[in-house]
Short mmCIF file of C-alpha atoms and ligand atoms in Angstrom, two decimals:
data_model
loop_
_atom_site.label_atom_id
_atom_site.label_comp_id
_atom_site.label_asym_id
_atom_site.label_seq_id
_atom_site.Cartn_x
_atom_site.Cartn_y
_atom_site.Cartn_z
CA UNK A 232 27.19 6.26 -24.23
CA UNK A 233 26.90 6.58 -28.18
CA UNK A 234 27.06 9.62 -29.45
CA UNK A 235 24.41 11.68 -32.08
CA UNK A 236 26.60 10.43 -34.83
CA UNK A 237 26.66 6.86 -33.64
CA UNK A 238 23.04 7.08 -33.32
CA UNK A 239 22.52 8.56 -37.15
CA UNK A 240 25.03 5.77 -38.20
CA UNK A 241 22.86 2.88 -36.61
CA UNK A 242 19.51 4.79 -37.90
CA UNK A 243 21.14 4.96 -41.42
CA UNK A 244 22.78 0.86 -41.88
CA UNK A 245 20.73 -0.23 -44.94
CA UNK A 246 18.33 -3.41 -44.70
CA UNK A 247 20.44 -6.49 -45.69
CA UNK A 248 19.06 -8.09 -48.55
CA UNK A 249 17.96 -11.79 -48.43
CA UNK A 250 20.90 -12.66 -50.75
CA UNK A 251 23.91 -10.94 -48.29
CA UNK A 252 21.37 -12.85 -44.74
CA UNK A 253 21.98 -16.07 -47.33
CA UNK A 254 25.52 -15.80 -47.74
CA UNK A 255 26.38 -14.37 -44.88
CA UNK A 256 24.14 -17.44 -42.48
CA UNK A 257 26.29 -19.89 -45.03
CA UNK A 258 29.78 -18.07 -44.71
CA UNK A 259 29.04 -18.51 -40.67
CA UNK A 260 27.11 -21.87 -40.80
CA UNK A 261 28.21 -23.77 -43.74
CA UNK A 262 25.69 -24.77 -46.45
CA UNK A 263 22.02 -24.48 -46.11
CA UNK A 264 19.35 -27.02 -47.27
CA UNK A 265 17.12 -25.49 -50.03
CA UNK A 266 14.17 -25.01 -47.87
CA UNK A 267 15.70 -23.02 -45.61
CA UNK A 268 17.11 -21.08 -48.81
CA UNK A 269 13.60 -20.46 -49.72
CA UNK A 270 12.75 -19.60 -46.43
CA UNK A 271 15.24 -16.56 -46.05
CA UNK A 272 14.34 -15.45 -49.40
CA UNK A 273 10.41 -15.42 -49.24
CA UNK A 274 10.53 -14.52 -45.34
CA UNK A 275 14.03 -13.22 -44.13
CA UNK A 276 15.03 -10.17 -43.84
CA UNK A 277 15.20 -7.78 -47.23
CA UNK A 278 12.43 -11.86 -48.65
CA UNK A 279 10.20 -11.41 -51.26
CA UNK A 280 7.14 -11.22 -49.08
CA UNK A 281 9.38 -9.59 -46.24
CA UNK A 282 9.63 -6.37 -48.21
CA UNK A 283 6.42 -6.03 -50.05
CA UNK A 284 5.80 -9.30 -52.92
CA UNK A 285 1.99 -10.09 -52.75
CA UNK A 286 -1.12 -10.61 -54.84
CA UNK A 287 -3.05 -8.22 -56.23
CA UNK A 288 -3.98 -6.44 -59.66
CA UNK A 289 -2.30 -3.01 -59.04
CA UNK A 290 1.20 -3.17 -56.87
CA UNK A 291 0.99 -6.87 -56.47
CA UNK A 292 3.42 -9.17 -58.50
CA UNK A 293 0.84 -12.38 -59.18
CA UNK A 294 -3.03 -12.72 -58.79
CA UNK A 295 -5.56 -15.25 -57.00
CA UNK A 296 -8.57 -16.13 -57.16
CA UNK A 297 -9.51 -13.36 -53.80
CA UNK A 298 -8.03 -10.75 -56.32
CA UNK A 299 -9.83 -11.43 -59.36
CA UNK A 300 -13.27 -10.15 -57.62
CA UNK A 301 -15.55 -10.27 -54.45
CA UNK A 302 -17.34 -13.56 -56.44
CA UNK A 303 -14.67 -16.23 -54.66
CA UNK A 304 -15.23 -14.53 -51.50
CA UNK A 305 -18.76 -15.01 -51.56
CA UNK A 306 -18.90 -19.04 -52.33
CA UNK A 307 -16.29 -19.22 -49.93
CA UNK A 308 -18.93 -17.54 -47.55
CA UNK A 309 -21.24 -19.91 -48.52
CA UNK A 310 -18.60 -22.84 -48.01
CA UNK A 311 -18.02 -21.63 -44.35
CA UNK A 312 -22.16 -21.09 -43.72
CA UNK A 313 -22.43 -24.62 -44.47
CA UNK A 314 -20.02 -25.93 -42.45
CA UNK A 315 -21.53 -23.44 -39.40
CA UNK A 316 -24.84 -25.52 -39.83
CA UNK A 317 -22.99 -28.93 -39.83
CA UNK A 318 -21.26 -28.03 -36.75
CA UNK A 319 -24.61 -27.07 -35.16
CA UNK A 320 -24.17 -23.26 -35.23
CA UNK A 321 -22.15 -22.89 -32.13
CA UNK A 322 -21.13 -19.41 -30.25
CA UNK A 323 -17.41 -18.39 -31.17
CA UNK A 324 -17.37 -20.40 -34.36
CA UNK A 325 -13.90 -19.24 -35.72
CA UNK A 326 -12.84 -18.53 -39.52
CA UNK A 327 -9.01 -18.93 -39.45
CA UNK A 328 -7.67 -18.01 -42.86
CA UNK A 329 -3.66 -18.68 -42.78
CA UNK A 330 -1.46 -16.62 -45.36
CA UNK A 331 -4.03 -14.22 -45.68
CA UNK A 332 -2.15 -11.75 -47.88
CA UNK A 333 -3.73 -8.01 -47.39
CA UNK A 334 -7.04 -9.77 -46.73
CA UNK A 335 -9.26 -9.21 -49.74
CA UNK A 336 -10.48 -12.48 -48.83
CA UNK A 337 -11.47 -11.57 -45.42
CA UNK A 338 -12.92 -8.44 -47.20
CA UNK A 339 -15.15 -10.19 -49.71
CA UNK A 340 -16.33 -13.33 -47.43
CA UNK A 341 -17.25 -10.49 -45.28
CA UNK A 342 -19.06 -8.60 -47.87
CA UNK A 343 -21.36 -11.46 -48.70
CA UNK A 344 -23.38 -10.79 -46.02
CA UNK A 345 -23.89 -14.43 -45.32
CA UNK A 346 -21.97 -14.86 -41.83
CA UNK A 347 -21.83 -12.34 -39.14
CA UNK A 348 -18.61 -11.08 -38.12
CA UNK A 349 -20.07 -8.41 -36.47
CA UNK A 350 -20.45 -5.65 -34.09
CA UNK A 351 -20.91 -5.67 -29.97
CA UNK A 352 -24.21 -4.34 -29.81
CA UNK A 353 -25.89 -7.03 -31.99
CA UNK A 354 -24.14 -9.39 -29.44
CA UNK A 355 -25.45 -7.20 -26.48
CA UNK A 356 -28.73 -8.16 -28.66
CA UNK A 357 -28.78 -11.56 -29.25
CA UNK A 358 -26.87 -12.74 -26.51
CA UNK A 359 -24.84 -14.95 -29.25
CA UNK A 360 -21.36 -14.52 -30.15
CA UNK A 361 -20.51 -13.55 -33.46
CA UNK A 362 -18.25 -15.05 -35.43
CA UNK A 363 -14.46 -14.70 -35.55
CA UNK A 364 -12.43 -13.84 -38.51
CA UNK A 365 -8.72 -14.45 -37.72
CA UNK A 366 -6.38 -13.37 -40.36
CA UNK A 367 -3.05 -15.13 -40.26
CA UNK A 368 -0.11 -13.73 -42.10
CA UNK A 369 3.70 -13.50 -41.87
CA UNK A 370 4.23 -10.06 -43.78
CA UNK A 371 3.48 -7.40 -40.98
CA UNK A 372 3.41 -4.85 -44.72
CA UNK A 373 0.13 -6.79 -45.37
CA UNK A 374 -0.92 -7.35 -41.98
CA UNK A 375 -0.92 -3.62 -42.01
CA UNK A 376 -3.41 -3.73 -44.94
CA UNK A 377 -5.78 -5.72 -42.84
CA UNK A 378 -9.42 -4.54 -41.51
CA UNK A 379 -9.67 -3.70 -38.26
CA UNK A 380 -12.69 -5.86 -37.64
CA UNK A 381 -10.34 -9.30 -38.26
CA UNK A 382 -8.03 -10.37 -35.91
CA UNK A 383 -5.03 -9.75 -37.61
CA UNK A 384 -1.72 -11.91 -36.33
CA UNK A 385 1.47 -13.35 -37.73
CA UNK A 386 1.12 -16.83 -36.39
CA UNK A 387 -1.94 -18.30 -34.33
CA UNK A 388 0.33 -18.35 -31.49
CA UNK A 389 0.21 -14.69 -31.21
CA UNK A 390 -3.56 -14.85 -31.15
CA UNK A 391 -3.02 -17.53 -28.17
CA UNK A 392 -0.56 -15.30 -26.78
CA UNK A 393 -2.49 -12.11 -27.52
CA UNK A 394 -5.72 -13.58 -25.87
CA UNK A 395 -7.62 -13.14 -29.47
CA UNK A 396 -8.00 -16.81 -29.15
CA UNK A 397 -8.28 -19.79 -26.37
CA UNK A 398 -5.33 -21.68 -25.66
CA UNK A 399 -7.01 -25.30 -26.96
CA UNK A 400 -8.89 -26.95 -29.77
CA UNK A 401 -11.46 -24.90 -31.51
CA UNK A 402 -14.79 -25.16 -34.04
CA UNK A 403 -14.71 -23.33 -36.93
CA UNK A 404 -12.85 -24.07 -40.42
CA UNK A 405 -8.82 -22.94 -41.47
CA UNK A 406 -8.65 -21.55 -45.47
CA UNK A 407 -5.58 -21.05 -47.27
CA UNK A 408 -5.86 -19.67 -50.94
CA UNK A 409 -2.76 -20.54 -52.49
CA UNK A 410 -0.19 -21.01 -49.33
CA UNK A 411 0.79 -24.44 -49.52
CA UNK A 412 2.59 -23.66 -52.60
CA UNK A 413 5.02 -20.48 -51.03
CA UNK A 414 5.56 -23.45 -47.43
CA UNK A 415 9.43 -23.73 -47.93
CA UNK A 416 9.95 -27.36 -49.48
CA UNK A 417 13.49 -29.41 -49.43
CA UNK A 418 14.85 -29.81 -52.90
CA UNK A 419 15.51 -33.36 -54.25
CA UNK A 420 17.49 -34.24 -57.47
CA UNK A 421 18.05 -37.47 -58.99
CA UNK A 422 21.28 -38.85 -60.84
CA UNK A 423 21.52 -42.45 -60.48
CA UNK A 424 20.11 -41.98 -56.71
CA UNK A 425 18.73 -39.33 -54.92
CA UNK A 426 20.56 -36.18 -53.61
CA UNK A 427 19.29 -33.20 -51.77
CA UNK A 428 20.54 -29.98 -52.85
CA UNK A 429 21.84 -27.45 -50.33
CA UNK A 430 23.79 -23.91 -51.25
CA UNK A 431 26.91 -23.05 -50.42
CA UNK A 432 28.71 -19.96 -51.54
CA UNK A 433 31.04 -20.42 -54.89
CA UNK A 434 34.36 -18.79 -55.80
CA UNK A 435 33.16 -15.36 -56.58
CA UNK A 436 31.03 -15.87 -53.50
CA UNK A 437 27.81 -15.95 -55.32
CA UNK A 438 25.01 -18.94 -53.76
CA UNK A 439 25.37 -22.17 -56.18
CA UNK A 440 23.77 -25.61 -55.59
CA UNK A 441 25.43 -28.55 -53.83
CA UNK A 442 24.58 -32.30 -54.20
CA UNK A 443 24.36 -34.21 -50.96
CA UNK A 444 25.33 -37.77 -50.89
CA UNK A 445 22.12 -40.13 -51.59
CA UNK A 446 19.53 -40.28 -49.16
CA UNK A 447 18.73 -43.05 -47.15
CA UNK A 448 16.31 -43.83 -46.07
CA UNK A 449 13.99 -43.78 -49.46
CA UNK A 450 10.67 -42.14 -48.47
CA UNK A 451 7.88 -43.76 -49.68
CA UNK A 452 6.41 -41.14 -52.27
CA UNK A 453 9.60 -40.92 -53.76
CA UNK A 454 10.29 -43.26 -56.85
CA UNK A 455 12.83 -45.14 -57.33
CA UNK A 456 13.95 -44.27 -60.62
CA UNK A 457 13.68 -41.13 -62.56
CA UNK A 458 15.22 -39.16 -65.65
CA UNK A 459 18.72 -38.17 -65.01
CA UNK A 460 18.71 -34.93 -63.53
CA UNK A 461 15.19 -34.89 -62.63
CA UNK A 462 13.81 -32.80 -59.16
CA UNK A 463 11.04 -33.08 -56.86
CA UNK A 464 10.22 -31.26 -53.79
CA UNK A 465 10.30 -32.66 -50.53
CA UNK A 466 7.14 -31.48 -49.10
CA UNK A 467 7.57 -31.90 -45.43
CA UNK A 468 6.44 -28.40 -43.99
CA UNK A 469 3.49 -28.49 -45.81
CA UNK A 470 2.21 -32.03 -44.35
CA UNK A 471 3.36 -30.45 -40.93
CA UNK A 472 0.90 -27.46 -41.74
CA UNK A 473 -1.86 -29.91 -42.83
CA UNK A 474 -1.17 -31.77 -39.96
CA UNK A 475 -0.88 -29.14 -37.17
CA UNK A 476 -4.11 -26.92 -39.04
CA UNK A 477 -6.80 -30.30 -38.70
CA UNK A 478 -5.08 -30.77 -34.99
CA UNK A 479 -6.24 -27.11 -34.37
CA UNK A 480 -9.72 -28.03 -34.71
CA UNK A 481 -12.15 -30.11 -32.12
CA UNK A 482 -14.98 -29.99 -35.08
CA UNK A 483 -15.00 -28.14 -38.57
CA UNK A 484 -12.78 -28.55 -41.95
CA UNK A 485 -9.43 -27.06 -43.29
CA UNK A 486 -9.80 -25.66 -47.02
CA UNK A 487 -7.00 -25.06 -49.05
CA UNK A 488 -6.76 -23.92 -52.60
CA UNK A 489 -3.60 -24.54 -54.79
CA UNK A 490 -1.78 -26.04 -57.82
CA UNK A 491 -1.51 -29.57 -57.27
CA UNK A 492 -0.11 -32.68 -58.60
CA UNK A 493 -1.54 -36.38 -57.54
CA UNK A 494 1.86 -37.77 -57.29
CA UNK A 495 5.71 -37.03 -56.70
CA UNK A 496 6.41 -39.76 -59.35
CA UNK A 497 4.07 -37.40 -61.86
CA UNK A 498 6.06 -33.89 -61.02
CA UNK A 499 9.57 -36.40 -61.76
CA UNK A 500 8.95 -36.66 -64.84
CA UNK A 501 7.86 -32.57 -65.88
CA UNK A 502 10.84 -30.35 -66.89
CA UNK A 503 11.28 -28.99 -63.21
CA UNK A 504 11.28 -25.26 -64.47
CA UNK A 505 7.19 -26.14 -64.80
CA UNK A 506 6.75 -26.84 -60.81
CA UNK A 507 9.09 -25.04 -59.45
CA UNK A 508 8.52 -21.25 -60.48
CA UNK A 509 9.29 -17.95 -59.85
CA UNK A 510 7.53 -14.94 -60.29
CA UNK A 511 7.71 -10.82 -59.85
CA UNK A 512 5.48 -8.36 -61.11
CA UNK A 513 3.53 -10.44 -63.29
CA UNK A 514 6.09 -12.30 -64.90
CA UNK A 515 8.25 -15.74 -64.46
CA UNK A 516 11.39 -14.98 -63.07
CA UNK A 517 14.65 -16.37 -63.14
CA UNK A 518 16.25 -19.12 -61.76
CA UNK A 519 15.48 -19.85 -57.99
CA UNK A 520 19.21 -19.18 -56.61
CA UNK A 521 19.21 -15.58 -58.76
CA UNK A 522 17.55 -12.59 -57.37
CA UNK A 523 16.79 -14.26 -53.91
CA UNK A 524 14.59 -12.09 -52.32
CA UNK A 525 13.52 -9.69 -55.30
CA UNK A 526 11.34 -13.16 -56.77
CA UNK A 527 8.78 -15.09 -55.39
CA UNK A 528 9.37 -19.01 -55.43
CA UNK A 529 6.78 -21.46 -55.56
CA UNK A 530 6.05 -25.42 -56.34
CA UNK A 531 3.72 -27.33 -57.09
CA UNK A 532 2.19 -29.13 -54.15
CA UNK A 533 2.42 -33.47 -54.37
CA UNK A 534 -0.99 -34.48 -53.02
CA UNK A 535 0.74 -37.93 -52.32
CA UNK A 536 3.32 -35.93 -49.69
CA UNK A 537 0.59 -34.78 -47.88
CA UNK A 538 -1.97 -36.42 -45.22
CA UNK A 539 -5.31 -38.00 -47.50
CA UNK A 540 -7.97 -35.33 -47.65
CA UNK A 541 -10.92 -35.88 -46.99
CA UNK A 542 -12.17 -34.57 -50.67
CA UNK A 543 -10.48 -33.33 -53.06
CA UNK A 544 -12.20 -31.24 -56.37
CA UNK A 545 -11.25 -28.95 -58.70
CA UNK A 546 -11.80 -25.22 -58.11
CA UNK A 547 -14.42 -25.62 -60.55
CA UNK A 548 -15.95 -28.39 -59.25
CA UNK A 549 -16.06 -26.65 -55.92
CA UNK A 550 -17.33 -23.61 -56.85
CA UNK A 551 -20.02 -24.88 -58.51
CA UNK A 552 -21.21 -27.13 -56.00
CA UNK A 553 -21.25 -23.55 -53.91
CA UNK A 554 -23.33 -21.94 -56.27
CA UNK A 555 -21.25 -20.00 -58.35
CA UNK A 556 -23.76 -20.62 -61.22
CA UNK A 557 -26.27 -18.87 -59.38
CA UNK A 558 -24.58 -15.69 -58.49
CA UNK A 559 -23.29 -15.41 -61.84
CA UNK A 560 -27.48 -15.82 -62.80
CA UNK A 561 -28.15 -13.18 -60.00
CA UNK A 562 -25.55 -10.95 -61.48
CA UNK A 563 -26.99 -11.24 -65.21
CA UNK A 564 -30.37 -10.29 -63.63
CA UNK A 565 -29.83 -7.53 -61.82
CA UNK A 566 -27.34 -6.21 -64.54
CA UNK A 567 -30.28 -6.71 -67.44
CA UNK A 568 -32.50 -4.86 -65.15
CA UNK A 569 -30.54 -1.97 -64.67
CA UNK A 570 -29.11 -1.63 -67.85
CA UNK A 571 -30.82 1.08 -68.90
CA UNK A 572 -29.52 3.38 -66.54
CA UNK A 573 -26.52 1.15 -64.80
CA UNK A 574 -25.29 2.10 -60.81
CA UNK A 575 -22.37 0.91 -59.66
CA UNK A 576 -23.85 -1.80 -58.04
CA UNK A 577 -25.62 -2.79 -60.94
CA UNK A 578 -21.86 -3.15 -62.71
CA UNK A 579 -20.36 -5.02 -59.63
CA UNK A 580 -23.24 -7.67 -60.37
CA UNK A 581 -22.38 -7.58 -64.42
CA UNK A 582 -18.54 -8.24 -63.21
CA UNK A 583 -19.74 -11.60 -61.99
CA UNK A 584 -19.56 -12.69 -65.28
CA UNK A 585 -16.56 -12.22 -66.46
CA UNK A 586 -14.95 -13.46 -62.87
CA UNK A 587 -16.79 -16.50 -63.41
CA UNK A 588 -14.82 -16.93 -66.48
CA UNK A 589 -11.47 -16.42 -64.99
CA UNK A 590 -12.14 -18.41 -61.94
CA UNK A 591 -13.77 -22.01 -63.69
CA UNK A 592 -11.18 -21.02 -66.41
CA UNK A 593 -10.14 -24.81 -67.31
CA UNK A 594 -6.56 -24.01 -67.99
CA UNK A 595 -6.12 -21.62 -65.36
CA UNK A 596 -7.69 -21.56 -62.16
CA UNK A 597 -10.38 -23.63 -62.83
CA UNK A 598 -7.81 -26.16 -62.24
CA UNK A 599 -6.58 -25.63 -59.27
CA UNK A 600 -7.74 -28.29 -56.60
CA UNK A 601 -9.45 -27.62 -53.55
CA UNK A 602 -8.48 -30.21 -50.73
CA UNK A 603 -10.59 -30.42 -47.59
CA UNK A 604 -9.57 -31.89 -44.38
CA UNK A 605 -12.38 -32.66 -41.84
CA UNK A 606 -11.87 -32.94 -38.08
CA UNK A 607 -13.17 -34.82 -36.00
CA UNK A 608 -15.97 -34.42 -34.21
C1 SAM B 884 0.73 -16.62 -52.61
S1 SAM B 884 0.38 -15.57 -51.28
C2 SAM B 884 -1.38 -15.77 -51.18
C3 SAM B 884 -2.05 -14.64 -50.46
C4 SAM B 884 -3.58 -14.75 -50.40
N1 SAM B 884 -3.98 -15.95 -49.70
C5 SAM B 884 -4.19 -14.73 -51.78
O1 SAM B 884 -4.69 -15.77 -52.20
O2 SAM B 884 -4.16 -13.68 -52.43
C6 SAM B 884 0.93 -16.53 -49.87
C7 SAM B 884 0.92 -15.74 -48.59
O3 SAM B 884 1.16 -16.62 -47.50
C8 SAM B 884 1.96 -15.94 -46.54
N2 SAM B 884 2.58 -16.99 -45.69
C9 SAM B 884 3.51 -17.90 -46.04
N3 SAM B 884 3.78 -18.73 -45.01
C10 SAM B 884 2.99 -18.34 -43.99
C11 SAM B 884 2.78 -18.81 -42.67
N4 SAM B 884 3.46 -19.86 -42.19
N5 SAM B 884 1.90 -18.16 -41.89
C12 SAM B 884 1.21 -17.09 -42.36
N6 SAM B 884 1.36 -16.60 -43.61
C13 SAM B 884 2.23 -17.22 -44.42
C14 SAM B 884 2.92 -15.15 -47.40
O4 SAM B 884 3.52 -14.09 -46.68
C15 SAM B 884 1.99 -14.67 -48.51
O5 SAM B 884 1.38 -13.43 -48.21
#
């Protein structure tokens, strides 16, 4: 039986960082391919998002379009009412949002009043089911930040598993805001042919890049020649996401935000420090074998890697077409109207404004796309 001091000893063994769970799964395994690198040092133990890296204004290392204001949230809402008509209104029409962060967007689509995620007695009422809100996300320090009126879970398994949700196709709509981009992606470099790079651990024991031999076979999005020394990412988990997210659904739409390129060829040919980033607390990062686990890593996704959408805008585009014009107007209103003596609310609407601005921003998020998947019905 341990003794007191065993037990203080076990309580006191530090948390490994994702760099020491690297070399250490390397030292036991031999190398690792980059994506499961990445993996380990966004969601391993002592990753980025493990311990803490998220969006946000204050505390948060990067922000998204949920964090710039409650405005996204509400044309989202507006998006997802919509798509609740097309589908014919039915009872337990489910809003799955995947890599929902601390779930301002859950917050703000909520705060829209436009859907009705709501309480028991209204059902009791009605005799309708309201809407679900299911809030997928890995980091149990931001599930922890969720409401308690979403389903909070760290895969939709556990809301299988945890009875939140039938075991079988569903109507409603999936949203990610900016997850395809953190989906672990394999690492391809070209010099003459193309290699994959893996890590393995170097002389001082530090993680450095190896060079596989050239792959074979030649996907198809891949092109045959490029600059020497010239990366892409192989995109696979995030076409298995796509793929898995549209198979979810019996009738409704997927709807995912994020920096995207049309083609692999295109992100061959950019200086591979402009796709493949880092980032912590506001600021690029270093290179993505330093600091694992203190930086997050993201790419840019390659449309071509991925199954065809079914449309595919801009952010501004899509926001437009779901009315961001007019609640910007509303917000001017109600603002000029209560100028004279302004309420808080009266501000919130003036705020409007300058989201707007940061969220069609042409060379910022403006620019993101917005890809949308339909199922079938
Ligand atoms: C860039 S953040 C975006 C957070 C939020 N959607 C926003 O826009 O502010 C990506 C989030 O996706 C989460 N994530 C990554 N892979 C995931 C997965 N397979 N399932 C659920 N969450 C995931 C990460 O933990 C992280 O919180």
């Amino acid at each position: 039986m341990p003794s007191d001091a065993d037990a203080d000893a076990v309580v006191s063994t530090p948390t490994p960082t994702a760099a020491t769970t690297i070399a250490a799964a390397i030292a036991a395994e031999g190398p690792l391919r980059f994506d499961q690198v990445m993996e380990f040092a966004l969601y391993g133990p002592g990753g980025f998002y493990t311990s803490g890296g998220k969006a946000g204004r204050r505390g948060g290392d990067f922000i998204t379009s949920p964090e710039v204001g409650p405005l996204f949230g509400d044309v989202v809402a507006r998006w997802i009412e919509a798509e609740y008509r097309r589908v014919g209104e039915p009872d337990g029409f489910t809003v799955i949002e995947i890599g929902a962060g601390p779930g301002t967007l859950a917050r703000t689509v909520r705060a829209s009043g436009r859907l009705d995620f709501g309480a028991d007695d209204r059902q009791h009422m009605t005799g309708r089911q309201s809407m679900r809100y299911v809030a997928v996300e890995l980091s149990a320090t931001q599930r922890a930040a969720h409401p308690d009126w979403v389903i909070s879970v760290g895969s939709l398994s556990d809301a299988v598993t945890g009875g939140s949700l039938p075991d079988g196709p569903l109507v409603g709509v999936i949203i990610a805001n900016e997850l395809l981009d953190n989906l672990p992606v394999r690492l391809l470099v070209f010099d003459g042919a193309w290699r994959e790079a893996w890590a393995d651990l170097g002389r001082d024991g530090r993680v450095v890049e190896v060079l596989s031999a050239p792959i074979d076979p030649h996907p198809l999005w891949l092109p045959r020649g490029a600059p020497h020394g010239a990366r892409v990412p192989w995109q696979q988990a995030a076409a298995v996401w796509v793929t898995e997210a549209v198979g979810c659904l019996c009738d409704g739409a997927v709807l995912a935000f994020d920096y995207v390129t049309p083609t692999t060829a295109e992100l061959a040919t950019m200086p591979w420090r402009s796709w493949l980033r880092t980032y912590r607390d506001h600021a690029r990062g270093a290179h993505y074998l330093s600091d694992l686990g203190l930086q997050d890593i993201t790419t840019q996704v390659a449309l071509d890697q991925l199954p065809p959408p079914s449309a595919v805008r801009s952010q501004s585009q899509f926001l437009q077409r779901w009315g961001i014009t007019d609640l910007v107007e509303e917000g001017r209103v109600a603002w000029a109207a209560a100028a004279g003596a302004p309420t808080l609310a009266a501000m919130k609407m003036r705020s409007r404004i300058s989201e707007a601005d940061a969220l069609l921003d042409p060379a910022g998020l403006g620019a993101f796309s917005v890809l949308e998947w339909r199922a079938a019905s």
